[in-house]
PDB file of C-alpha atoms and ligand atoms in Angstrom:
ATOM      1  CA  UNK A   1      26.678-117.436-194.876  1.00  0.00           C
ATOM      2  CA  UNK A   2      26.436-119.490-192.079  1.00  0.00           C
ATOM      3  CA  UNK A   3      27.871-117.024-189.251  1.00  0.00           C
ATOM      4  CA  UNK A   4      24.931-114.702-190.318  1.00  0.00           C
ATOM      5  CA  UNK A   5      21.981-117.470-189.259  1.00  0.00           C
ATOM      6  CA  UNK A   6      20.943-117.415-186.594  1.00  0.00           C
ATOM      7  CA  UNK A   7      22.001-120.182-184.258  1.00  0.00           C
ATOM      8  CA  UNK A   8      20.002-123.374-184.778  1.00  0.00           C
ATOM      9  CA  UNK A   9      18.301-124.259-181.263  1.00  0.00           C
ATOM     10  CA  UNK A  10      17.554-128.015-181.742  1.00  0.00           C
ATOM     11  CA  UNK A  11      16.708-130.996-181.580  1.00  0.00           C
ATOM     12  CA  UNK A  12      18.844-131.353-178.479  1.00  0.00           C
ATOM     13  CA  UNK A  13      20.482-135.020-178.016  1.00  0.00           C
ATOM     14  CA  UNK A  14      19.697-136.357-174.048  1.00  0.00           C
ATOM     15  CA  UNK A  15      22.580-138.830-174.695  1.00  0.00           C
ATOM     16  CA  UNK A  16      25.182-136.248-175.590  1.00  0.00           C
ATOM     17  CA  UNK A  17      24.091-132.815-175.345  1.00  0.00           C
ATOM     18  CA  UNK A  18      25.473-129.446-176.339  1.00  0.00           C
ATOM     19  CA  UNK A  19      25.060-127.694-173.172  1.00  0.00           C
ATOM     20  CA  UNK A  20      26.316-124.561-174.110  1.00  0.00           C
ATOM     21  CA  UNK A  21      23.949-123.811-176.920  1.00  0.00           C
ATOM     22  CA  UNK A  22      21.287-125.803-174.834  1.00  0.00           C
ATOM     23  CA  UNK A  23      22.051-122.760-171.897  1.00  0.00           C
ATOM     24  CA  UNK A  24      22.643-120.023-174.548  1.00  0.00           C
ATOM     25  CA  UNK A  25      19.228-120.542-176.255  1.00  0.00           C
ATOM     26  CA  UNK A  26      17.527-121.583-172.737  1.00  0.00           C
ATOM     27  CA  UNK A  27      15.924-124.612-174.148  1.00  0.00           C
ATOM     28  CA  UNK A  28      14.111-126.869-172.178  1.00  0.00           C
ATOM     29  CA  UNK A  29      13.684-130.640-172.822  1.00  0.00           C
ATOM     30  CA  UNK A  30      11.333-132.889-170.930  1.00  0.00           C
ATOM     31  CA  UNK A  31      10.569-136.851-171.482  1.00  0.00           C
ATOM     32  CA  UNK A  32       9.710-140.034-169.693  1.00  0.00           C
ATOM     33  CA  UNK A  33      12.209-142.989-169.426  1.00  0.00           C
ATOM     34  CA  UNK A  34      11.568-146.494-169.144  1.00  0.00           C
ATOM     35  CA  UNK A  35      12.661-148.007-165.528  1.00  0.00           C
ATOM     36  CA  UNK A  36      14.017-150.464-166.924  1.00  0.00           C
ATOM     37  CA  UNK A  37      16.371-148.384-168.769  1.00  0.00           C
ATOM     38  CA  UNK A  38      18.318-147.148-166.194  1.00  0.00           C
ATOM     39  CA  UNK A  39      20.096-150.888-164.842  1.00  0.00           C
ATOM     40  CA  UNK A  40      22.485-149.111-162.437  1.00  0.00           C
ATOM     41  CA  UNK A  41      19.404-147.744-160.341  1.00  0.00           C
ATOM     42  CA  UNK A  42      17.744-151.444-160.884  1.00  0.00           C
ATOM     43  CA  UNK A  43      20.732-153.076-159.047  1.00  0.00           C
ATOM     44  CA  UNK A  44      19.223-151.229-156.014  1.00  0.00           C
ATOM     45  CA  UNK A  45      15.633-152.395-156.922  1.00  0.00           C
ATOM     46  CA  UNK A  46      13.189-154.856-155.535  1.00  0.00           C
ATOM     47  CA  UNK A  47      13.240-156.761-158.967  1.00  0.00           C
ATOM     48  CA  UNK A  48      11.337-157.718-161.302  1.00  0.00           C
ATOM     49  CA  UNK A  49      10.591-154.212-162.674  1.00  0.00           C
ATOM     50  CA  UNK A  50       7.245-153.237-164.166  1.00  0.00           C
ATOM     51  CA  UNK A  51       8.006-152.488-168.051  1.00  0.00           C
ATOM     52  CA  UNK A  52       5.574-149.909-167.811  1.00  0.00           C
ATOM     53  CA  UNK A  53       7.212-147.888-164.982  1.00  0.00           C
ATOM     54  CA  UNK A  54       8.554-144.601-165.747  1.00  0.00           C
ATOM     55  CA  UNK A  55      10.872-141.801-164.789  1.00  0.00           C
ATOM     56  CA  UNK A  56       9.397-138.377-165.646  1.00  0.00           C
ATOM     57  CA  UNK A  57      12.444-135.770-166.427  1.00  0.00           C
ATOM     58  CA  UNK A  58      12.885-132.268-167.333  1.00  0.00           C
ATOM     59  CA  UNK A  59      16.043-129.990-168.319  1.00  0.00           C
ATOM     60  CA  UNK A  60      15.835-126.369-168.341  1.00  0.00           C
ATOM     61  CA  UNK A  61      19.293-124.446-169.762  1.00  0.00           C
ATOM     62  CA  UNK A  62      20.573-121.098-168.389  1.00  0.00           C
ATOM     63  CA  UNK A  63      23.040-118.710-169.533  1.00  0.00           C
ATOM     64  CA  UNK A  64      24.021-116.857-166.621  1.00  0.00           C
ATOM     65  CA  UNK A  65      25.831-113.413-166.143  1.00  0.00           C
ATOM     66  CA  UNK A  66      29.679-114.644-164.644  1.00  0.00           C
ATOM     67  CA  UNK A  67      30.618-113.434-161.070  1.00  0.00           C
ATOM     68  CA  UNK A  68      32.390-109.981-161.079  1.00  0.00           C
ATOM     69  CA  UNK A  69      32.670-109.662-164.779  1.00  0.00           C
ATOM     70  CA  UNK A  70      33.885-113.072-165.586  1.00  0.00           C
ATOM     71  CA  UNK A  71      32.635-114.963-168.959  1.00  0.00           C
ATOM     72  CA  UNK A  72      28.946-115.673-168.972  1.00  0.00           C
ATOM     73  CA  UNK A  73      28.539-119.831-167.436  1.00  0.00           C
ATOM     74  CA  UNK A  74      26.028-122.266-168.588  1.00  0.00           C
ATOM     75  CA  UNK A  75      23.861-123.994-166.391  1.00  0.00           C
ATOM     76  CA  UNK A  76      21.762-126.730-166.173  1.00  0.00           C
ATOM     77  CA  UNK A  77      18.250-126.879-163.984  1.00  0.00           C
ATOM     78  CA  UNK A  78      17.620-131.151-164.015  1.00  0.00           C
ATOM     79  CA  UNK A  79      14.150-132.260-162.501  1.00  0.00           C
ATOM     80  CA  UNK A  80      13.434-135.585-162.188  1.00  0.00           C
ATOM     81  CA  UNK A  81      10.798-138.216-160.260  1.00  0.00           C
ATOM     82  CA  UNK A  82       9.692-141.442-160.369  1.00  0.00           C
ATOM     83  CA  UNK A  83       8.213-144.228-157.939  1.00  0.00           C
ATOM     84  CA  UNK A  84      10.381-146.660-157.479  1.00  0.00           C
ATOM     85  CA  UNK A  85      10.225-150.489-156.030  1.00  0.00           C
ATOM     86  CA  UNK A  86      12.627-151.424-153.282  1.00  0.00           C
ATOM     87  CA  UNK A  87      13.193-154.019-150.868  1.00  0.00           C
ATOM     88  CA  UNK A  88      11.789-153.230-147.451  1.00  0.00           C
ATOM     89  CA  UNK A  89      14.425-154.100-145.011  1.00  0.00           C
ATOM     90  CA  UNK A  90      11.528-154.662-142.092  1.00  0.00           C
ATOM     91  CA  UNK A  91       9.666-157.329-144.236  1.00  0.00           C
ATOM     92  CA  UNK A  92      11.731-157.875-147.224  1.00  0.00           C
ATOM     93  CA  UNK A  93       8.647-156.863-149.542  1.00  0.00           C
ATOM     94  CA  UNK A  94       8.642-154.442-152.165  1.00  0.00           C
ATOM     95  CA  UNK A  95       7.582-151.032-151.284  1.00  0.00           C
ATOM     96  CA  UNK A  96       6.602-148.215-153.753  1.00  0.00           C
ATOM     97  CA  UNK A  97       9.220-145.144-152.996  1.00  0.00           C
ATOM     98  CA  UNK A  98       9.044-142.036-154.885  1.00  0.00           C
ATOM     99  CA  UNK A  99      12.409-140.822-155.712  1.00  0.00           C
ATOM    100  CA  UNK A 100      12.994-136.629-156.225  1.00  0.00           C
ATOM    101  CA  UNK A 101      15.595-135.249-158.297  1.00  0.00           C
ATOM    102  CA  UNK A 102      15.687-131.044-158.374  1.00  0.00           C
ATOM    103  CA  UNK A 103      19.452-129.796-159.145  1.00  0.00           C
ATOM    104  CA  UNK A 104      21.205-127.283-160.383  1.00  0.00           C
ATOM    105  CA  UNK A 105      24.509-128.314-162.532  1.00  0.00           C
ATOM    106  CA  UNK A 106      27.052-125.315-163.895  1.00  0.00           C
ATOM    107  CA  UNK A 107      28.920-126.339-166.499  1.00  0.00           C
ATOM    108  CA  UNK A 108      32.803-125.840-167.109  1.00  0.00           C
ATOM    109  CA  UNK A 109      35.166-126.704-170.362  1.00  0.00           C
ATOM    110  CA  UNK A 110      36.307-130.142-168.828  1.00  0.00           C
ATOM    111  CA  UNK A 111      36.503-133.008-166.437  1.00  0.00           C
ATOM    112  CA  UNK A 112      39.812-131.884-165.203  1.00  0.00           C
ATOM    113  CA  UNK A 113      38.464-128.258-164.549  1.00  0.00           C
ATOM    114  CA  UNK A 114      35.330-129.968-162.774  1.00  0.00           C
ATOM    115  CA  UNK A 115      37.053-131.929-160.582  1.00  0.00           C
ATOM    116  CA  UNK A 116      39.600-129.205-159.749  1.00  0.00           C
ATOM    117  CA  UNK A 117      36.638-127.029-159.085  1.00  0.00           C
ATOM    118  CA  UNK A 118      34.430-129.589-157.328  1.00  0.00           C
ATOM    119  CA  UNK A 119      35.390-128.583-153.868  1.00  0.00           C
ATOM    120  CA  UNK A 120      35.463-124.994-154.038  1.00  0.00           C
ATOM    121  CA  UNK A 121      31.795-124.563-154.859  1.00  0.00           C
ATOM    122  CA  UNK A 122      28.587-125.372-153.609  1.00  0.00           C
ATOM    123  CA  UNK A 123      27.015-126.367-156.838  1.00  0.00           C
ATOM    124  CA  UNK A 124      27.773-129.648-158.914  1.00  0.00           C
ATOM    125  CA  UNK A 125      29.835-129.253-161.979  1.00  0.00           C
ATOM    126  CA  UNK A 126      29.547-130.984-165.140  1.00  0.00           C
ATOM    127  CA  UNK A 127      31.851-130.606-168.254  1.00  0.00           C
ATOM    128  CA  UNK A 128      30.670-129.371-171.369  1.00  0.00           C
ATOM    129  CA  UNK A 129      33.159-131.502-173.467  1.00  0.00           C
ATOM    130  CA  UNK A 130      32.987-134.697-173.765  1.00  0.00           C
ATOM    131  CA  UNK A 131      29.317-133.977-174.110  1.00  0.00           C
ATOM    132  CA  UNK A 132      27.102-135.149-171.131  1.00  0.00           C
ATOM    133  CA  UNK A 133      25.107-137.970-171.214  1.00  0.00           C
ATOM    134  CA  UNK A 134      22.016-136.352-169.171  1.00  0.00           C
ATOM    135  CA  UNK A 135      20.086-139.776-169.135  1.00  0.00           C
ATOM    136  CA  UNK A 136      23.078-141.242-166.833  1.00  0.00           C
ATOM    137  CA  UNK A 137      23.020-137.701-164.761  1.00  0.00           C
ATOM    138  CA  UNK A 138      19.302-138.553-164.064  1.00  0.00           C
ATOM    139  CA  UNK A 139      20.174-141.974-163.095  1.00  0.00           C
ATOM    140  CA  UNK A 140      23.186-141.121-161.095  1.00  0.00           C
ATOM    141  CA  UNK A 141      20.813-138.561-158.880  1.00  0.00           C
ATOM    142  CA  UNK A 142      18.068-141.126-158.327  1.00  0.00           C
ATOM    143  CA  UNK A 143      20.608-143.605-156.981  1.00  0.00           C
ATOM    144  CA  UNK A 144      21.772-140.569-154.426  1.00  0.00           C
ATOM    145  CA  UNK A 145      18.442-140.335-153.417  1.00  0.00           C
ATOM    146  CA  UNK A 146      17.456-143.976-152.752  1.00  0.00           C
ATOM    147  CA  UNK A 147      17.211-143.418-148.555  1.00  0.00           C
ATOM    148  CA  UNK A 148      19.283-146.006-146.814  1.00  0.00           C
ATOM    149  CA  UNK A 149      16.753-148.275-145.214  1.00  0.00           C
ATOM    150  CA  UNK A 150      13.687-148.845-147.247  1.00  0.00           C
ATOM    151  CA  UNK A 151      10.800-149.524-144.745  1.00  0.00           C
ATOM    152  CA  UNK A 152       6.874-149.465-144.572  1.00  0.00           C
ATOM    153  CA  UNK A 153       4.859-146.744-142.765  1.00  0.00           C
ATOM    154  CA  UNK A 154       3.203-149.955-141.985  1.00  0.00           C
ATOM    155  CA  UNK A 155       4.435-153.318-143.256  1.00  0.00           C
ATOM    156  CA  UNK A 156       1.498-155.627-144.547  1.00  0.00           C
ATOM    157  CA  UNK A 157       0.829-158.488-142.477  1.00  0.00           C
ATOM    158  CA  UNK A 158       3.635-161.283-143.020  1.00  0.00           C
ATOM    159  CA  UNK A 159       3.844-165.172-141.832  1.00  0.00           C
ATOM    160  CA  UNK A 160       6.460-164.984-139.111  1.00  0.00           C
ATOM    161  CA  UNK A 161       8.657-166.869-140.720  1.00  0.00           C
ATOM    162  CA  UNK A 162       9.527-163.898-142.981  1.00  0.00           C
ATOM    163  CA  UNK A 163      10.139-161.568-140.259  1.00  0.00           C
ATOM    164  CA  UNK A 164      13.418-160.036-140.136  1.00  0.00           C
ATOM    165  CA  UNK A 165      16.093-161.107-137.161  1.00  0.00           C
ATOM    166  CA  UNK A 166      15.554-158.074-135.582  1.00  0.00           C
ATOM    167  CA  UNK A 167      11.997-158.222-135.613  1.00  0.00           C
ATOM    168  CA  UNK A 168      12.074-161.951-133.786  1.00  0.00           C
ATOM    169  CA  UNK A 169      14.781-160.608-131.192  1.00  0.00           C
ATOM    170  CA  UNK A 170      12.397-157.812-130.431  1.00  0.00           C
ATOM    171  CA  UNK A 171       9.738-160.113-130.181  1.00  0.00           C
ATOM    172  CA  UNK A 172      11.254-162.523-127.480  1.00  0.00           C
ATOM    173  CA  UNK A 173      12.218-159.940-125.429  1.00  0.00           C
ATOM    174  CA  UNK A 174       9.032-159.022-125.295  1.00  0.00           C
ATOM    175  CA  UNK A 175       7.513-162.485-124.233  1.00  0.00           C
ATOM    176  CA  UNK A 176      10.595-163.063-122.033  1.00  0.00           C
ATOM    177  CA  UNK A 177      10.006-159.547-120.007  1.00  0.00           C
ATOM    178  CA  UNK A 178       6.238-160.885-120.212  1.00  0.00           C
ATOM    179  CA  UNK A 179       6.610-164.116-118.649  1.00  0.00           C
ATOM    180  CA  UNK A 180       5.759-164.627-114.830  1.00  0.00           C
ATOM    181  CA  UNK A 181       8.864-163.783-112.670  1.00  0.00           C
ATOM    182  CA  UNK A 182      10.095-167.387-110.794  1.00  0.00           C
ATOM    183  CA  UNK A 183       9.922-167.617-107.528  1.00  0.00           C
ATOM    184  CA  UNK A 184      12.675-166.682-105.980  1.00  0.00           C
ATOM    185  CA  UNK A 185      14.552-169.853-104.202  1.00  0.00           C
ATOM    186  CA  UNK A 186      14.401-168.407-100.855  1.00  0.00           C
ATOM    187  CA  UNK A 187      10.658-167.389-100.844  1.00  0.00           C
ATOM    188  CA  UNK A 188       9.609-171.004 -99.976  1.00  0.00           C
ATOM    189  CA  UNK A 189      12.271-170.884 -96.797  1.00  0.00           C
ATOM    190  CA  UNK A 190      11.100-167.274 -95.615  1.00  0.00           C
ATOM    191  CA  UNK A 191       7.621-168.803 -95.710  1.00  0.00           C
ATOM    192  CA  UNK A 192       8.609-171.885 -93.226  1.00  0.00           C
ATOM    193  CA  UNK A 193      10.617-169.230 -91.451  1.00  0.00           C
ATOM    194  CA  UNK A 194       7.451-166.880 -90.895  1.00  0.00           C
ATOM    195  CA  UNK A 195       5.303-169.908 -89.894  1.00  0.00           C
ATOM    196  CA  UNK A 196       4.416-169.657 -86.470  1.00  0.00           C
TER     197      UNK A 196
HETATM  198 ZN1   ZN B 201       7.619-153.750-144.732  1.00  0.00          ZN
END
């Protein structure tokens, strides 16, 4: 009889997972994806992408004990990292940016119970039903963590002709606060005034 198994625990599908029996049995799954899988995030890249470029992921499940005596919740511990290529907006070459992903998700039966949820709580929700697709979780948190202006530590040397507007307006204010003051108009009539 089937209810007297015990509850299969796998092979867990990324692209549509069973998070409740994925928290219940506290699986973990772990894998690489290509970068050049995840095309939303590559929108935001500095293009083209290595093929061999990778995002490493893990997922741990958790069935946790409700608050004050409510039903048991499942939840979801997502790691993720990967170096990614964006555009430096100093000196428009690529530079190599690791991206971080380490969140906690708590799942509830459905999208309408998420988003009626979503601003009481500190944690992000995710519904259980229709089944997650984790691989577009992990891509949606990259693209939260891509920082908003890409720039070198220290850009490489670049032909000034690439430099960015801002770098040029910096640059002749410089040489204009630089230059030798002109004489003032007056200084050559003060002079024939102090002559003796
Ligand atoms: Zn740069």
């Amino acid at each position: 009889m089937a209810s007297a198994q015990k509850p299969s625990t796998g092979p867990f599908n990324l692209r549509r997972l069973d998070a409740l029996r994925f928290a219940q049995a506290g699986e973990t799954l772990a894998g690489e994806l290509p970068l050049t899988d995840l095309s939303r995030l590559g929108e935001d890249l500095h293009g083209p992408i290595d093929p061999r470029a990778r995002v490493n992921w893990s997922a741990r499940g958790e069935w946790r004990a409700g608050p004050a005596g409510a039903a048991p919740q499942a939840w979801l511990h997502l790691q993720a990292r990967g170096e990614v290529p964006l555009t430096c907006q100093r000196c428009l070459a690529a530079v190599s940016t690791e991206l971080t992903v380490d969140r906690w998700f708590r799942f509830v039966a459905d999208e309408a119970t998420a988003e009626a949820q979503d601003d009481d709580c500190e944690e992000d929700l995710l519904a259980l039903e229709p089944r997650p697709d984790l691989q577009a979780v992990i891509e949606d948190e990259m693209i939260m963590e891509l920082p908003l202006v890409p720039m070198h530590g220290t850009c490489p040397d670049t032909p000034a002709a690439l430099r960015s507007p801002g770098d040029l307006a910096a640059q002749e204010a410089q040489e204009a606060q630089e230059a030798p003051e002109r004489p003032h108009p007056f200084a050559a009539l003060r002079k024939l005034k102090d002559r003796p």
